[in-house]
Coordinates of C-alpha atoms in Angstrom, one line a residue:
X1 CA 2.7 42.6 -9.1
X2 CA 3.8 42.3 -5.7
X3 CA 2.3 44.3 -2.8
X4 CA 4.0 47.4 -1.5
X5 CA 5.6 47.3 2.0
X6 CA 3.4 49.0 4.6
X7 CA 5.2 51.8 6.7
X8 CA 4.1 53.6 9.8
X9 CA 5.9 56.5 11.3
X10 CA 5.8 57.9 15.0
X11 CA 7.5 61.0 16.5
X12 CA 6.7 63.3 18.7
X13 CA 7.7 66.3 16.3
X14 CA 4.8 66.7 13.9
X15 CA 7.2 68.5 11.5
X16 CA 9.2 65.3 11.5
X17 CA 6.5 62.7 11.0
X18 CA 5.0 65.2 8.1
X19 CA 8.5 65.7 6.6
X20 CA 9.3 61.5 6.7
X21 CA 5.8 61.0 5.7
X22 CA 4.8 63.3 2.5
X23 CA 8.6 65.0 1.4
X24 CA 9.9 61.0 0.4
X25 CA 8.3 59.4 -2.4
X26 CA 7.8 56.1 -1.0
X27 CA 6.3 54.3 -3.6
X28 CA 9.2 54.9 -5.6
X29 CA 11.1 52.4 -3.3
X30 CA 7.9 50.1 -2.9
X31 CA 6.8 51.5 0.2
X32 CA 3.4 53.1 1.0
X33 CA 2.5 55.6 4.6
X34 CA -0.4 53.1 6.2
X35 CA 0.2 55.4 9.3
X36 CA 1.7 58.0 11.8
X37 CA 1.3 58.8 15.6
X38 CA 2.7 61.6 17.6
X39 CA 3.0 59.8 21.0
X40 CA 4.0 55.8 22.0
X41 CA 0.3 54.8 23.2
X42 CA -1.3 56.4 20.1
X43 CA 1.5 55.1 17.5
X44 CA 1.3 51.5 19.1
X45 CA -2.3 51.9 18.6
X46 CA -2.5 52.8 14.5
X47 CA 0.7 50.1 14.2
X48 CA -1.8 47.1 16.0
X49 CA -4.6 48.1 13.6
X50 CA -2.3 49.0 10.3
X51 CA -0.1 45.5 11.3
X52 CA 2.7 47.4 9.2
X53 CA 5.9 46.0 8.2
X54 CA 8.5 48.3 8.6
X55 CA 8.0 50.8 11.7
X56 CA 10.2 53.8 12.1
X57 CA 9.5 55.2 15.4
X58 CA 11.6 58.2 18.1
X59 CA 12.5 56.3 20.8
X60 CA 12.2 59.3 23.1
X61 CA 8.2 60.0 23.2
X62 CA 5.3 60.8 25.7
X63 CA 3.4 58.3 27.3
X64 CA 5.4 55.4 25.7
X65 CA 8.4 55.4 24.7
X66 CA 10.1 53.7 21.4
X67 CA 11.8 51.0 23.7
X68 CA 8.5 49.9 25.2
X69 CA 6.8 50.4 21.8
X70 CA 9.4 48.1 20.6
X71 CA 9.1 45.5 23.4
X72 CA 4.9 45.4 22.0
X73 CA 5.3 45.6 18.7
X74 CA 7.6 42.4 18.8
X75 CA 5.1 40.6 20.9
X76 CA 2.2 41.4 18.3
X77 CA 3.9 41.6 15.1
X78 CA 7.4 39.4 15.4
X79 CA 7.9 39.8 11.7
X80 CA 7.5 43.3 11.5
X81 CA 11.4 45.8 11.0
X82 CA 12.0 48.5 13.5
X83 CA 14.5 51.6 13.5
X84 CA 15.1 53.2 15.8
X85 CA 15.0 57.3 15.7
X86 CA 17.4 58.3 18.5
X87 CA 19.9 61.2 19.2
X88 CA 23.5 60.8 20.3
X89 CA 22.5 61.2 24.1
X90 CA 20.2 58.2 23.6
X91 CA 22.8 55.9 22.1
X92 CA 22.2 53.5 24.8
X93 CA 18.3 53.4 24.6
X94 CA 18.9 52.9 20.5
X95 CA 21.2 49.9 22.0
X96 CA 18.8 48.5 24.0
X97 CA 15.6 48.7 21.1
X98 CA 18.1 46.3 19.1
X99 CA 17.8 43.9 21.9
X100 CA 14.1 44.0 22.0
X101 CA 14.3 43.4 18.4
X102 CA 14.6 46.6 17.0
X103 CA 16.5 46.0 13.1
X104 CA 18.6 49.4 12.9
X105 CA 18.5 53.4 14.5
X106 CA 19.3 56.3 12.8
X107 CA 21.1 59.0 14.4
X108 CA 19.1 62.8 15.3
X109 CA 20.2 65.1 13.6
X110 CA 19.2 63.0 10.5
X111 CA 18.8 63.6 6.5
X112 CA 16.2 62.9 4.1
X113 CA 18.9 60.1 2.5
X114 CA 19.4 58.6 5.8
X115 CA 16.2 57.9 6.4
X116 CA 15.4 56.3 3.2
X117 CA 19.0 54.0 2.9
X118 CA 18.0 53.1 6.6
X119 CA 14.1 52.0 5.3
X120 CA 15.0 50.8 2.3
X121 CA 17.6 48.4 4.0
X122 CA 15.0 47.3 6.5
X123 CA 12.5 46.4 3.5
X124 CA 15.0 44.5 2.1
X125 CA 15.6 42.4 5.2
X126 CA 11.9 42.0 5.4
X127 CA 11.3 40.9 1.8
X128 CA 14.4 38.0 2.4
X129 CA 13.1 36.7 5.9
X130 CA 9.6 37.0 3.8
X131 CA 11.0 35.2 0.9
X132 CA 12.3 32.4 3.6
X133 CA 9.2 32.6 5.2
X134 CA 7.0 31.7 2.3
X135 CA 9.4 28.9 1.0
X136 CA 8.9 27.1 4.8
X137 CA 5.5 27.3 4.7
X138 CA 5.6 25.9 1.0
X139 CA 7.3 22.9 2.5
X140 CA 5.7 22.4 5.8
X141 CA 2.9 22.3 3.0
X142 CA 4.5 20.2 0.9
X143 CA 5.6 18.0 4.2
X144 CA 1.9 17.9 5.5
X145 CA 0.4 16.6 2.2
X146 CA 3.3 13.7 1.7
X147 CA 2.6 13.3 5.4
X148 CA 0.1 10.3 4.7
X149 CA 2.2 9.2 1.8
X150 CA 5.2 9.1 4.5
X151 CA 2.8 7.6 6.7
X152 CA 1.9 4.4 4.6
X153 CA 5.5 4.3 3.7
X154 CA 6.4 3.4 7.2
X155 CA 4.2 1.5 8.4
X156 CA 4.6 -1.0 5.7
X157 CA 7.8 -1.0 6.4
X158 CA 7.2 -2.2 9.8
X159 CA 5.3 -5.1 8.7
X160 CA 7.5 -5.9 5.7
X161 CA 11.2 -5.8 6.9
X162 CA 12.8 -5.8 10.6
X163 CA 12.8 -2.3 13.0
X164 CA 13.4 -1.8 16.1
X165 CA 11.3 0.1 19.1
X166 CA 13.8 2.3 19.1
X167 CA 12.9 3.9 15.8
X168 CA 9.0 3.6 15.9
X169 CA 9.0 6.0 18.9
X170 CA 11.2 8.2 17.7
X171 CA 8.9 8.4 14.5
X172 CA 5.7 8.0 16.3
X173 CA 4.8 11.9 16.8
X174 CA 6.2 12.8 13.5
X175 CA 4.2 10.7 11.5
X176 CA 1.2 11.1 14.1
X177 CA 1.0 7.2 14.6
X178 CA -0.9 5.9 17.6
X179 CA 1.6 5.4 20.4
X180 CA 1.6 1.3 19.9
X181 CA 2.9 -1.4 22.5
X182 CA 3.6 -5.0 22.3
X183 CA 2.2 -7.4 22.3
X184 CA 1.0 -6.9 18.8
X185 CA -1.1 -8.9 15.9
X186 CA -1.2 -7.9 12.4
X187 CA -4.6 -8.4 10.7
X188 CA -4.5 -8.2 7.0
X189 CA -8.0 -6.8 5.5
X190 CA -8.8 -7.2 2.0
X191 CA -12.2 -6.3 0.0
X192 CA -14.3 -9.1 -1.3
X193 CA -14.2 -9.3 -5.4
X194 CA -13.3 -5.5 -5.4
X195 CA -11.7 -5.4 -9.3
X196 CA -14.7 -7.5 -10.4
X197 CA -17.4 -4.9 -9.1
X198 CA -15.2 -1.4 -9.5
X199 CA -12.7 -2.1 -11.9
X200 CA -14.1 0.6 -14.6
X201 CA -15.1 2.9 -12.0
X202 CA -13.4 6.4 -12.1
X203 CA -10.7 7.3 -9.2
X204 CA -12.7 9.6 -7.9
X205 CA -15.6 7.3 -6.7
X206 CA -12.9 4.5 -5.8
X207 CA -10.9 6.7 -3.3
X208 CA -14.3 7.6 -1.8
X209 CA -15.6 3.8 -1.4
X210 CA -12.0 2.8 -0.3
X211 CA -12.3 6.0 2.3
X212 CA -15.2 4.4 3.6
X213 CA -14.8 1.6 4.2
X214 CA -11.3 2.2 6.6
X215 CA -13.2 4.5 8.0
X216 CA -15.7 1.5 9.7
X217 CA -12.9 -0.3 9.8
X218 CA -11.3 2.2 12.4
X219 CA -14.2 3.2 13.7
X220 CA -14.7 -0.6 15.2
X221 CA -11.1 -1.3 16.1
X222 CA -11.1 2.2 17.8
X223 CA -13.4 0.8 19.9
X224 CA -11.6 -1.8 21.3
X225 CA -7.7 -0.1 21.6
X226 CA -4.9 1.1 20.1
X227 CA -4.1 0.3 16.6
X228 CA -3.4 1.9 13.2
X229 CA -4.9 1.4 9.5
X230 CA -3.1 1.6 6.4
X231 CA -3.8 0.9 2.9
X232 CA -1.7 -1.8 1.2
X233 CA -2.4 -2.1 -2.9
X234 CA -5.9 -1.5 -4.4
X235 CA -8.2 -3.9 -1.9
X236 CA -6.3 -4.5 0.8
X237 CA -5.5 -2.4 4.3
X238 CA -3.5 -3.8 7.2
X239 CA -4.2 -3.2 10.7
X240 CA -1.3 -3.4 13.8
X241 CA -3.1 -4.3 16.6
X242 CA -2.3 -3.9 20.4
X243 CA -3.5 -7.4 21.9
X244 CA -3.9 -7.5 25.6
X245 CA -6.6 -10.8 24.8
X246 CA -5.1 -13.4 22.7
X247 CA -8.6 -13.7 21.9
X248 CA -9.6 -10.3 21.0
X249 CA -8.3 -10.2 17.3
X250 CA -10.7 -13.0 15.6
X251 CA -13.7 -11.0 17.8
X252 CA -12.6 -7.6 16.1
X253 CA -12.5 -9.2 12.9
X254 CA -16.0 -10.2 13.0
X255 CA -17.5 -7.3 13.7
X256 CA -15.6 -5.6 11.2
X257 CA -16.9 -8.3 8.3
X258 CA -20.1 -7.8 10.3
X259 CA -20.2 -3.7 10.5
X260 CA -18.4 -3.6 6.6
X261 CA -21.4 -5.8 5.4
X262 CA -24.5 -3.9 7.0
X263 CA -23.2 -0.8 6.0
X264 CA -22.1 -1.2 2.5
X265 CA -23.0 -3.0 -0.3
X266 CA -19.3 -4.8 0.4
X267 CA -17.9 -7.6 2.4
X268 CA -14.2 -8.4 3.3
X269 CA -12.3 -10.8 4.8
X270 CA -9.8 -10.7 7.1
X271 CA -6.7 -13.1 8.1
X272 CA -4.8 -12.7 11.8
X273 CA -1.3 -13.3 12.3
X274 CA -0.4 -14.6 15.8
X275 CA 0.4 -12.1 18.7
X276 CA 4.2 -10.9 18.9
X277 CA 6.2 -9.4 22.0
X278 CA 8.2 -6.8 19.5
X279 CA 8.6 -4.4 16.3
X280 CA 10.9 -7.0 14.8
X281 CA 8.4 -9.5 14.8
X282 CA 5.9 -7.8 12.6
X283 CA 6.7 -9.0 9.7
X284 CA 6.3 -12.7 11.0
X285 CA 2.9 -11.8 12.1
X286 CA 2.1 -9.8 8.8
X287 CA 3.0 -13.5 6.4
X288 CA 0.9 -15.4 8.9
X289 CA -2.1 -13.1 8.1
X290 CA -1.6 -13.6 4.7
X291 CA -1.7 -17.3 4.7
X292 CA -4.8 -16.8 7.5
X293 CA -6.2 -14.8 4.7
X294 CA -5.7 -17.1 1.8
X295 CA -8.8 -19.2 3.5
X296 CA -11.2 -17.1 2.1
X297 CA -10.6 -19.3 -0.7
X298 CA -13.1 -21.8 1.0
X299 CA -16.0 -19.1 2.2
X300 CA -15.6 -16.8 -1.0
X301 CA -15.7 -14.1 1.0
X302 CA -17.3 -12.2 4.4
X303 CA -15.2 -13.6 7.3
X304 CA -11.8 -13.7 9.4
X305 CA -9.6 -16.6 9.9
X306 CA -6.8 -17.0 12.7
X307 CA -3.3 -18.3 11.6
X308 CA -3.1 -21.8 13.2
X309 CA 0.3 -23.2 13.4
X310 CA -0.8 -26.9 14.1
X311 CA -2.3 -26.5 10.7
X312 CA 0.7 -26.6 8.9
X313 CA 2.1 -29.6 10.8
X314 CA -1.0 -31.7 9.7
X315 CA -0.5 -33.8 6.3
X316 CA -3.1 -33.1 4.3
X317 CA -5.9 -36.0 4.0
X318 CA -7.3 -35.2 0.5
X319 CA -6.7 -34.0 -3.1
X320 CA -6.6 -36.7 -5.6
X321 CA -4.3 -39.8 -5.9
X322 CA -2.1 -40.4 -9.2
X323 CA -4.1 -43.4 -10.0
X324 CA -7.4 -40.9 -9.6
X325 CA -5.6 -38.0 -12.1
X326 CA -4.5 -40.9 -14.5
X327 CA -8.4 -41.4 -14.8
X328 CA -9.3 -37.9 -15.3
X329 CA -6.8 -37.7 -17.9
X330 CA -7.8 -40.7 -20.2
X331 CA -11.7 -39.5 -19.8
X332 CA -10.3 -36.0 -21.0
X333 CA -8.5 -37.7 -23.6
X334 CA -11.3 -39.5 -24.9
X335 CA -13.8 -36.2 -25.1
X336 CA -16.0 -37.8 -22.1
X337 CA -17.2 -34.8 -20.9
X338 CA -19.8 -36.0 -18.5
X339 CA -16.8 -38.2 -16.9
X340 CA -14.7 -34.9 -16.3
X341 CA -17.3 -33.1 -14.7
X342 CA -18.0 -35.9 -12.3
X343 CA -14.4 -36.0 -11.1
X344 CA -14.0 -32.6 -10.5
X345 CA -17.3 -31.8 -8.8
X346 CA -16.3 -35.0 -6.6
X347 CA -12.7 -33.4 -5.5
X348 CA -14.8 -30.0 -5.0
X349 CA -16.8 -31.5 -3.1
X350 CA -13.9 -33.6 -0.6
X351 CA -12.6 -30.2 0.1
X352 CA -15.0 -29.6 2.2
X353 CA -15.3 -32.4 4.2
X354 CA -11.9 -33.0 5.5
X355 CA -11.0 -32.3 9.4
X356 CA -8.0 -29.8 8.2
X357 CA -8.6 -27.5 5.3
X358 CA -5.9 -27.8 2.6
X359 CA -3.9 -24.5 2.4
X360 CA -5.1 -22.9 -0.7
X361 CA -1.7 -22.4 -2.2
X362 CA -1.9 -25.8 -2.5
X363 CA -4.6 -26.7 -4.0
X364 CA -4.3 -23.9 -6.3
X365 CA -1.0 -25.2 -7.5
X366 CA -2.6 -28.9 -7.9
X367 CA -5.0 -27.3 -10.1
X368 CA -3.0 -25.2 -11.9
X369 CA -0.6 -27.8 -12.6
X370 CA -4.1 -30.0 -14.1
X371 CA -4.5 -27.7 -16.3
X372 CA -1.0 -27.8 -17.7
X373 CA -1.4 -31.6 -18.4
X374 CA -4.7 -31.0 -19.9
X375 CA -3.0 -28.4 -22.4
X376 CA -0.2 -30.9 -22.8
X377 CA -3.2 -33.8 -23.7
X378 CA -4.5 -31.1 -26.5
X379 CA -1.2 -30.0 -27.8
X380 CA -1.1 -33.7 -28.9
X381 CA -3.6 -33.5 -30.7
X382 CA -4.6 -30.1 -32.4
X383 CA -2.2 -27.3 -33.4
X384 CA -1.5 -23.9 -31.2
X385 CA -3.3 -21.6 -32.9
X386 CA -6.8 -23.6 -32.7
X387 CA -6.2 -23.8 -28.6
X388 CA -6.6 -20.1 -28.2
X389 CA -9.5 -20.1 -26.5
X390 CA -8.6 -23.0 -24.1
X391 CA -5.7 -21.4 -22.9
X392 CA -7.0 -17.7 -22.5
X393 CA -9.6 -19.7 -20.2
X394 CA -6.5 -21.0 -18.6
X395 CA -4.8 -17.8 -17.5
X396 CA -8.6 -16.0 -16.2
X397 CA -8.1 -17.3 -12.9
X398 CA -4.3 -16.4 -11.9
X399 CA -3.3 -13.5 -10.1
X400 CA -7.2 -13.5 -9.1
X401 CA -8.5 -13.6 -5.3
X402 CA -11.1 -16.3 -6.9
X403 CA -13.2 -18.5 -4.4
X404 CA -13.2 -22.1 -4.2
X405 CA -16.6 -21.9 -5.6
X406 CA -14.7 -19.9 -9.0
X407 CA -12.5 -22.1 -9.4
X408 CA -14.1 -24.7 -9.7
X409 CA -16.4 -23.2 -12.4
X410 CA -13.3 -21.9 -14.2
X411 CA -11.8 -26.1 -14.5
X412 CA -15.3 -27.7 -15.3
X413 CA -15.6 -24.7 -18.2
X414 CA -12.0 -26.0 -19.3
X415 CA -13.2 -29.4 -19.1
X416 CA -15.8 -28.5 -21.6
X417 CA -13.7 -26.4 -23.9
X418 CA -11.2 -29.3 -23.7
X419 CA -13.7 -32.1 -24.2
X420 CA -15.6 -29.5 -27.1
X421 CA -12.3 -29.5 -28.9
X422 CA -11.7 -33.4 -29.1
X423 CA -15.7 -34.0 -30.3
X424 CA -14.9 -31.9 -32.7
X425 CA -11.7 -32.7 -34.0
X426 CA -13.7 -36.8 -33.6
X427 CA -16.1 -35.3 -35.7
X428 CA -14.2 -33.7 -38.7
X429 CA -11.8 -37.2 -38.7
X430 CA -15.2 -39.0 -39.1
X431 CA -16.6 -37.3 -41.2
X432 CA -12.7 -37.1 -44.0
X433 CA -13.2 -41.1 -42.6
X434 CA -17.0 -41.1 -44.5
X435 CA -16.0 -38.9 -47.4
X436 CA -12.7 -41.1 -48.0
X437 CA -15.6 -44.4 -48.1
X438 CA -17.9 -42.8 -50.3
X439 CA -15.6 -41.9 -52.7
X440 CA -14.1 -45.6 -52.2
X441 CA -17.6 -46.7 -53.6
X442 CA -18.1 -44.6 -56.5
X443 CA -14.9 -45.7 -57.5
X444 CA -15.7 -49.4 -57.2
X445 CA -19.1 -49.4 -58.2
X446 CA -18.5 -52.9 -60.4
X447 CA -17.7 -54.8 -57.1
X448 CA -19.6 -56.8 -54.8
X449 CA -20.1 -53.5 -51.9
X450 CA -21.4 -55.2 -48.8
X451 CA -21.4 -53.3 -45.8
X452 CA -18.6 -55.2 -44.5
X453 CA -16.6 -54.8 -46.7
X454 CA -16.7 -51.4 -47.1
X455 CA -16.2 -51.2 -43.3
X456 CA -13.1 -53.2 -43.2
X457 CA -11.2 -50.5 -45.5
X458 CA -11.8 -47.9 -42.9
X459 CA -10.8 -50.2 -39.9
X460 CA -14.1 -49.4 -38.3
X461 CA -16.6 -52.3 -37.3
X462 CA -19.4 -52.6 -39.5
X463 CA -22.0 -51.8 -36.5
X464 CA -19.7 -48.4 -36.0
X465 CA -19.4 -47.4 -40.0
X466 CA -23.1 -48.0 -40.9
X467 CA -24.7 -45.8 -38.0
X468 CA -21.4 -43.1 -38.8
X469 CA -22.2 -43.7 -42.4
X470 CA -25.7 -42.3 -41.8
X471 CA -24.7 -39.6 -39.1
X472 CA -22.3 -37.9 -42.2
X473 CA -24.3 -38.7 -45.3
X474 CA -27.8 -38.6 -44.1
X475 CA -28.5 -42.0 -46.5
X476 CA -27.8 -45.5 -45.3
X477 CA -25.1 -47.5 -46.5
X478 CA -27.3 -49.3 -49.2
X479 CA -29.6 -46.3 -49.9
X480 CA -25.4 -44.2 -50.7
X481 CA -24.6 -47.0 -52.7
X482 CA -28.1 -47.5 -54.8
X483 CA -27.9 -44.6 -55.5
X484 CA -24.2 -44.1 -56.7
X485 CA -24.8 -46.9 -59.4
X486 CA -27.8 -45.1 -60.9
X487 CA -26.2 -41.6 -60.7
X488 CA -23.4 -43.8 -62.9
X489 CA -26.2 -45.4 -65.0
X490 CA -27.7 -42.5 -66.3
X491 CA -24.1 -40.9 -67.2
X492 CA -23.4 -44.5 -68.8
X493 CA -27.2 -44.2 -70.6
X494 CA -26.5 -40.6 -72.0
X495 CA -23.1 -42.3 -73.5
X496 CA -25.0 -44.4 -75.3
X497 CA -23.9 -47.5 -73.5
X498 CA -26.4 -50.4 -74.0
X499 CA -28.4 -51.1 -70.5
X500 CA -26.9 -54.8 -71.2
X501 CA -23.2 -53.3 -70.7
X502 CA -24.3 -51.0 -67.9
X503 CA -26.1 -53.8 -65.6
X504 CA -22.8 -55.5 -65.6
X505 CA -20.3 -52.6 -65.1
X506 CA -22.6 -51.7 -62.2
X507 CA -22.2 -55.8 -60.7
X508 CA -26.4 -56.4 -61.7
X509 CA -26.0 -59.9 -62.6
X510 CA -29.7 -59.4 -64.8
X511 CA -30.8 -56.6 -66.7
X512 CA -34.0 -56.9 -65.5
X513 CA -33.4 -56.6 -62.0
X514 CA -30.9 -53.5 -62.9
X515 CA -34.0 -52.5 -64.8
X516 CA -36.2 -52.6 -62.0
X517 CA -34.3 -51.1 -59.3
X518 CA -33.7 -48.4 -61.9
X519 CA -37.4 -47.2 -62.2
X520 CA -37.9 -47.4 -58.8
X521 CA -35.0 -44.9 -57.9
X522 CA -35.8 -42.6 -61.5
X523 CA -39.9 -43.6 -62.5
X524 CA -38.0 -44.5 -65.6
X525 CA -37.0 -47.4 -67.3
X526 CA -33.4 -47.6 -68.6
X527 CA -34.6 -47.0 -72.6
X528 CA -36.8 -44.3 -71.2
X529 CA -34.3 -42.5 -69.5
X530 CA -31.7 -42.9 -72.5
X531 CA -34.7 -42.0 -75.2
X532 CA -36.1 -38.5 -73.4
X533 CA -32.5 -37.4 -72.5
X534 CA -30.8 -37.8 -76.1
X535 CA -34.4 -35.8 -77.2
X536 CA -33.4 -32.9 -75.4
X537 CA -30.1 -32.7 -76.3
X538 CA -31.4 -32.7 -79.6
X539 CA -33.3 -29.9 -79.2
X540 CA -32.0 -26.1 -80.9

């Protein structure tokens, strides 16, 4: 329920200050007494202390009068409705109130209705200018909470499209941006492996780590001169600079990385666009400290790089030839894992060593595009659905702020997953290869098996087959085969086949030495064999 209105009468006639006071009901209309004088000094007095809203006063009275009560009340309590008590004679004093800032007057000789109509109506001009009142404050709220919102707004609008000086002053005090003047240099600051170490971390703890740290950021650019911080993304702040040193920037930026690092458990790095003369040229600073940036590529992290525009004129003096990628390619074909590894950790390594860094974009395309033709190699040889793995390996790096050092991780683990795939795809094709042989010689065991023979029907030299032979079966060649004829034997032997009939079905050219081989392999002899297993099928 809403307050009531507070109301204080003064008038030098107690009769009329008791009959305003206790013959109206006021709280009928919303109105409560909080006071009541008989004299200006003593009325102005209860109305500083009471701060009422509505004040209906005589403006004839002892010691002060209502105009000069009026005149003080407006000074102290500007919100606050005045009427004016006043008879006819005093129609120019009543007059002159209303220019002080009194609302209304009421003429002497005056009615119990009058008064109230003339209250009431200054009530309801109090609740409306209240009622205005509140809904400003609401949005010079509203306005100072989007103020940093607004803020950010701007300011990356500086640095991403063209304005003019123009409109950053006229802006400046509104959005309480330090006054800035050219030249300028944008520094773009981003946190070192920030998803990796907070990215399950509740909002909460992240605002306050991201507080932080632009807080020792400002705190060492302050140092130095004008500039302003601003957030840009989830790990990443920009700073506009004022550069009176063309050297300056890069010695900010170290002792940033150097300030960030001792008092956090953080490092960032930090790339400088070149120094501008204007506003417009912001945004040409602003991409030049993203490609400055993009060198943390090579460090990993913990350090600030300067755009250098002789840079990009310089061809760059490494990478890997076509002839060198054409190698890579057939070693990755052929499962040589060792080989891959090799190459890779040789082009990590010739990064390095070069006069002119490679720009990161670059090699990260190169590498990127590696990976494609090493998907392409294994699409040729398996189906989709078995490279799921490979190619979720593939896609772990992009849209990542990884290090040189990461990267290179990330291809040699793709080199291994590749290489794992095509050993084991080798391996399964062997091992149908050995299966499709040995079922070969079961079927032929009345031939002449020789080990080249049997090699020449899988297209494999004999050396090849007989250590593969082993590998898959665990049995050499003429231990598999040996055995396979005596396996036959004794099914031929519980047939009732005479050993005479078996020997030669089984290419023995003498029963005897068919006889012999087949004790060794059983501890049986042939009529043994055939004489104990027809006894136990005989048995109940």
């Amino acid at each position: 329920m809403d307050r009531l209105i507070k109301l204080c009468v003064v008038d030098d006639i107690r009769s009329v200050v008791d009959m305003i006071t206790k013959k109206i009901p006021w709280e009928a209309h919303g109105i409560e007494i909080v006071g009541s004088a008989t004299n200006g000094e003593e009325g102005f007095a209860v109305i500083r202390e009471t701060r009422p809203d509505l004040i209906l006063t005589d403006i004839r009275m002892p010691k002060m009068d209502g105009l000069e009560m009026t005149r003080n009340i407006m000074e102290i309590l500007p919100t606050s409705k005045v009427v004016i008590l006043s008879a006819y004679t005093d129609f120019d004093y009543a007059q002159k109130a209303i220019q002080y800032g009194a609302l209304d007057y009421v003429k002497k000789p005056f009615s119990i209705d009058q008064i109230v109509k003339a209250v009431v109506k200054a009530k309801e001009v109090w609740e409306q200018e209240n009622r205005s009142r509140t809904q400003l404050i609401g949005l010079q709220q509203k306005i100072k909470e989007s103020m940093p919102a607004l803020r950010q707004e701007y300011l990356s609008l500086l640095v991403y499209h063209q304005t003019n000086e123009a409109e950053l002053v006229r802006l400046s005090d509104f959005l309480d941006i330090n006054e800035l003047k050219p030249p300028f240099a944008v520094m773009t600051i981003q946190i070192d492996q920030f998803t990796d170490k907070y990215g399950e971390v509740p909002v909460k703890e992240l605002e306050l780590v991201r507080f932080s740290l632009q807080n020792i950021v400002e705190e060492t650019i302050a140092l130095d001169g004008a500039a302003v911080v601003f957030r840009e993304g989830f790990n990443r702040y920009i700073c506009i600079l004022h550069v009176e040193n063309p050297e300056r920037p890069i010695a900010i930026a170290d002792q940033c990385c150097a300030n960030i690092a001792r008092h956090t458990k953080f490092t960032i790095s930090i790339g400088i666009g070149q120094c501008v003369e204007t506003v417009q040229e912001l945004p040409k600073s602003y991409q030049q400290s993203l490609s400055a940036l993009s060198y943390h590529f090579y460090t990993g992290g913990n350090g600030a790089f300067s755009f250098n525009s002789d840079a990009q004129a310089v061809p760059v003096e490494w990478i890997y030839t076509e002839d060198s990628e054409n190698e890579f390619l057939f070693a990755f074909r052929s499962g040589n894992r060792d080989s891959c590894v090799e190459w890779a950790m040789t082009i990590f390594n010739e990064m390095g060593k070069v006069s002119v860094l490679p720009e990161p974009g670059v090699v990260e395309r190169l590498l990127q595009g590696l990976v494609l033709r090493m998907l392409r190699v294994l699409m040729e040889k398996f189906p989709r659905p078995s490279l799921a793995e490979f190619e979720a390996k593939t896609l772990e790096i992009r849209d990542s702020e990884a290090a040189i050092l990461a990267y290179r991780a990330w291809f040699i683990e793709l080199c291994e997953i590749g290489c794992g795939l095509i050993h084991q795809e080798r391996a399964s094709e062997s091992q149908k290869i050995i299966h499709r042989s040995a079922d070969y010689i079961k079927a032929n065991l009345d031939i002449d098996l020789t080990l080249e023979h049997c090699a020449k029907q899988v297209n494999l030299s004999w050396g090849y087959y007989s250590n593969l032979f082993k590998k898959v079966t665990g049995s050499t060649f003429g231990q598999f085969v040996t055995q396979a004829k005596m396996e036959r034997a004794k099914s031929m032997l519980i047939e009732d086949y005479q050993v005479q009939e078996i020997a030669q079905q089984l290419g023995y050219e003498h029963r005897r030495y068919f006889s012999e081989v087949f004790k060794k392999q059983t501890g049986l002899t042939p009529t043994e064999f055939k004489e104990m297993s027809l006894g136990k099928s005989s048995k109940p």
